[in-house]
Every structure is written in structure tokens, then in C-alpha cells.
Amino acid sequence: MTSLYSAAAGPLAGTILLPGDKSISHRALLLGALAVGETVIEGLLEGEDVLNTAVAIRKLGASVARDDDGIWRVHGVGIGGLREPDSVLDFGNSGTGARLLLGVLAGHPITVFITGDKSLCSRPMNRVADPLAEFGARIMTRRGGRLPLAIAGATDPVPVTYRLPVASAQVKSAVLLAGLSTPGHTTVIEPEPTRDHTELMLQHFGADIDITHGSDGAAHIRLVGQPELSGQPVTVPGDPSSAAFPAVAAIITPGSEITLTGVGMNPRRTGVFETLAEMGADITRLSERVEAGEPVADLRVRAGGLRGVVVPAERAPRMIDEYPVLAVAAAVAEGETVMQGVGELRVKESDRLSAVAKGLTSCGIRVEEGEDSLVVHGCNGPAPGGGLVETALDHRIAMSFLVFGAACEQQVTVDDAGPIETSFPDFVDLMNGLGARIAQGKAAV
Ligand code: S3P
């Protein structure tokens, strides 16, 4: 375990290019594996989570190669063409990789064993196993729907109409991906909008997908099964979830001004920037453009005082991964920030509600942790800090508290920074390049 500390920093300044979007990177590899012909991916996130997906599709028969210039090339096998791997697929820390691949496998008549690290093996898989069983897949999990599991995909999958019981893009995507190898129409009914990268990328690869809305406002996403997908060029935008870390660091470190280039601005991902703006943050979108079907912008972020706000439950799906770093911003804001409807945070890489509450408390911040809510009482200025934060195999907890250290009186230490490799391998170097003081060992006084 690599423990890192983060100490109070001077103003942050500079321009950085964010790593590729994790959600889009997984999807590009998976659809590339199912397409006929070559998929050329530029800007793929080379974090552990995505690399595990690359290994998995290779074991399933797709050819995956990286050029020296960082371009990835996938030669797919066509829908239904994946072959049974001769060893267990290990998804490490990645819920997205494991759950999306389960969807792909549900309509392939092969048997596959899937596992992950301690964090992933504690996360619920029934949310995808249940709808995939409706297609005819057989999935045997450990008790409580946990990994490791075995899936035997359906030989003759039957189409399904599935209403999402939880606002989850992973569940939606697993069902749609299962629909690819299923004759007829597969429909997902989505009451609350979640990230739509799967729908956008399916269209990009040539699938026939249409979206209408029911009288209750729910989206009905209908996919025509067994399309011929053809390999496509994919340009992966910078990950807005990763951008949130340097953005919050700049906002809470007095005198800072940074620019984050090429950040994905899909409206279903930008809830954190809206919330920060409501809190009074100075974030400006520059050079707004569309790249490969996804909106992208550069973000100029300046330091400034924040005030607490109420973050309504309906915004949660649009910023689900950003609550830990939002809580850090809330800790230095004036007044209280109330985050409602955030129970899903309990089943992420860690129980993020509890990890954030414990971490902030250890740094002298008053927090009220509810079953599906979090209230952070901001200290209106530099926080005491001084805590030792358990990251519990959660990259976003590690990065959030390293960001927090920049605005604390005493250094903040995270016990294990290793998980940062899953989504943002250059995080520490990029942050230090901006002027942060993140290092191993004890801070110099
Ligand atoms: C993701 C969906 C979200 C998010 C995760 C990535 C995706 O999970 O938290 O980091 O790529 O579809 P849920 O679908 O469980 O909300």
C-alpha cells in the first residue's frame, strides 16, 4: 500500500489535458470487439479498469493492440462470435467492466468465469444478473449476488422489456448489450436519465436504436437485435469525473487559475459543474465543440469562496461519481451542503457515504451521514485537516482527500493511493505540476 500525504499548497496554475473518459473507453473496447472490421480508438483511458476490459475481450477472441502513439486498434469478431476463454476473467476494481461484459455474454452460448478484487467482490451483481436471466442466461453468483460468478449465456436468447428499478447506466447498458445478440426488440424503460454513452456509441457503430418517452416521462430505449455492427473510429473525450478533482482543487486553493482541456461535457455527466457553479465557483466553458458525437469543452477554473447548497436527489445520476469531491468543496464552503438521494454511493468501489463521512470527520469537519443523504457543515475557509483517511480500495476517495489537503491547515494522508491507477494514473504528477504538494512520507514543516 502506498500512503500519500497532501499539504497546503500555494495557488495552482497551468493547463492540463485530462485522461480519457472511463465509461466511453470501456464501451469503445466492448463494441469494437462485437463489430466487424477495425475500430480505431484515440484517447483511450489507459487505467487499470479499462486495461482489464482490454485483456478480457482479447481472451474472448477479439484482437486488441496498442500502437506506439497510443492509438488502440480492435478487430472484432461480430455479434455472437466471442469464444469461450480458457481462464477466469479478472476485472480488478471495475464494476463497469464486469457488468457491461456480463450483458455482452448473456447472448453468447459460452461459459465464462468472472472475478475481481476485494472491493468488486463485495458489490451487488444481481442488479444485472436478474434482467440477464430474463434473456435466458444462467448466472451463478456467490451468496448475496457477489463475484466470483459463472455465466452461461443463452443459446436462444429471448428479447426483454426491462424497467430499471435503480437509476444505473451500468444496468441499462448490460440489458442493451444483451439485446445485441437477441432477435427482436429489446427495450429498457428508464424513469430517470443516466449517462447515455452506450446508446450514443451503439448508434455510432450502426445499431438501430430509438428513444421515445412514455406518459410518465420515462425514456423507452428500444434496440433492434442482431444488427451488423461495423468497426468505427472513436475519439474518447477527457473524463469529466476526473476533471472534477483538479477543478475542485483550484476552486478551494486561494489564488488559483487552471485550464482543463478537452473535457467531455455530455449533459448527463455535468451535474457536478452545475452544483459547483450554484455554490459560487468560477468555472467557464471555453471552445465548446462536438468531437465524435460527444460535446467537449475546455474549462477555466478560478479559486473563490463557496456557499453551501441543497443538491436535489434528481441530480444524483448526473454526478453520481462526483459526490466525494463535492463533499470536499462543501467542507470549505460557508454554511451547510445537503446531498439528497445518494444511497447508491453505498455500493460503489467503497461505501462512499461512510468513507467520506469518516474522512471529513477525521479532518475536523462536522458531517451528518443519513441512510441516503449527507450533510456537510462547511468551515468557511481552510479546514483543520490532519486526518489519516482509509481509501478502502476506492480511487475517488483517495483523490478527493488528496485534493482536500491543498486547502487544509495540516496535511491530509491517504493510507493507500494505489487505486488511483484504475482511473487516473497521472493524477499525482499532474496535480503537482499545477502546484499541489502531494508526496510519499511525512510533509516537511
Ligand atoms: C458507469 C455508471 C455509474 C458510475 C460508474 C460508471 C458507467 O454506475 O458510477 O462509475 O460507465 O456506466 P451505476 O450505473 O452503477 O450508477
XYZ file of C-alpha atoms and ligand atoms in Angstrom, residues 21-24 26-27 95-97 99-100 123 127 166-173 194-195 197-198 241 269 317 320-321 344 347-349 352 395-396, ligand 1:
53
model
C -13.332 9.054 -20.218
C -13.536 5.731 -18.410
C -17.144 4.952 -19.338
C -16.580 5.691 -23.012
C -14.924 0.543 -21.776
C -17.726 0.875 -24.313
C -17.857 -2.655 -11.771
C -18.428 -1.131 -15.199
C -16.169 -3.630 -16.973
C -21.340 -5.587 -15.514
C -21.172 -4.460 -19.137
C -20.545 -5.259 -4.873
C -28.894 -5.861 -10.482
C -32.463 1.717 -9.929
C -31.007 4.682 -11.833
C -27.984 2.845 -13.214
C -26.292 3.280 -16.566
C -24.476 0.009 -15.985
C -27.721 -1.943 -15.700
C -29.230 -0.128 -18.693
C -26.101 -0.861 -20.717
C -28.489 8.245 -16.633
C -25.372 8.576 -18.782
C -22.780 6.719 -23.776
C -23.965 3.205 -24.646
C -15.326 12.767 -13.479
C -22.278 13.922 -16.702
C -27.424 10.214 -11.666
C -23.008 10.110 -9.086
C -19.218 9.690 -9.041
C -26.307 4.455 -4.442
C -22.497 0.313 -3.389
C -19.666 1.976 -5.299
C -15.989 0.937 -5.085
C -18.658 6.238 -0.246
C -9.769 5.695 -6.283
C -12.232 8.546 -5.842
C -20.920 3.975 -15.053
C -22.105 4.148 -14.400
C -22.196 4.543 -12.987
C -20.882 5.115 -12.467
C -19.709 4.295 -12.890
C -19.613 4.231 -14.404
C -20.935 3.551 -16.460
O -22.521 3.402 -12.219
O -20.918 5.203 -11.062
O -18.510 4.830 -12.386
O -19.903 3.673 -17.145
O -21.996 3.113 -16.921
P -24.055 2.953 -11.982
O -24.600 2.526 -13.269
O -23.958 1.813 -11.012
O -24.735 4.146 -11.393
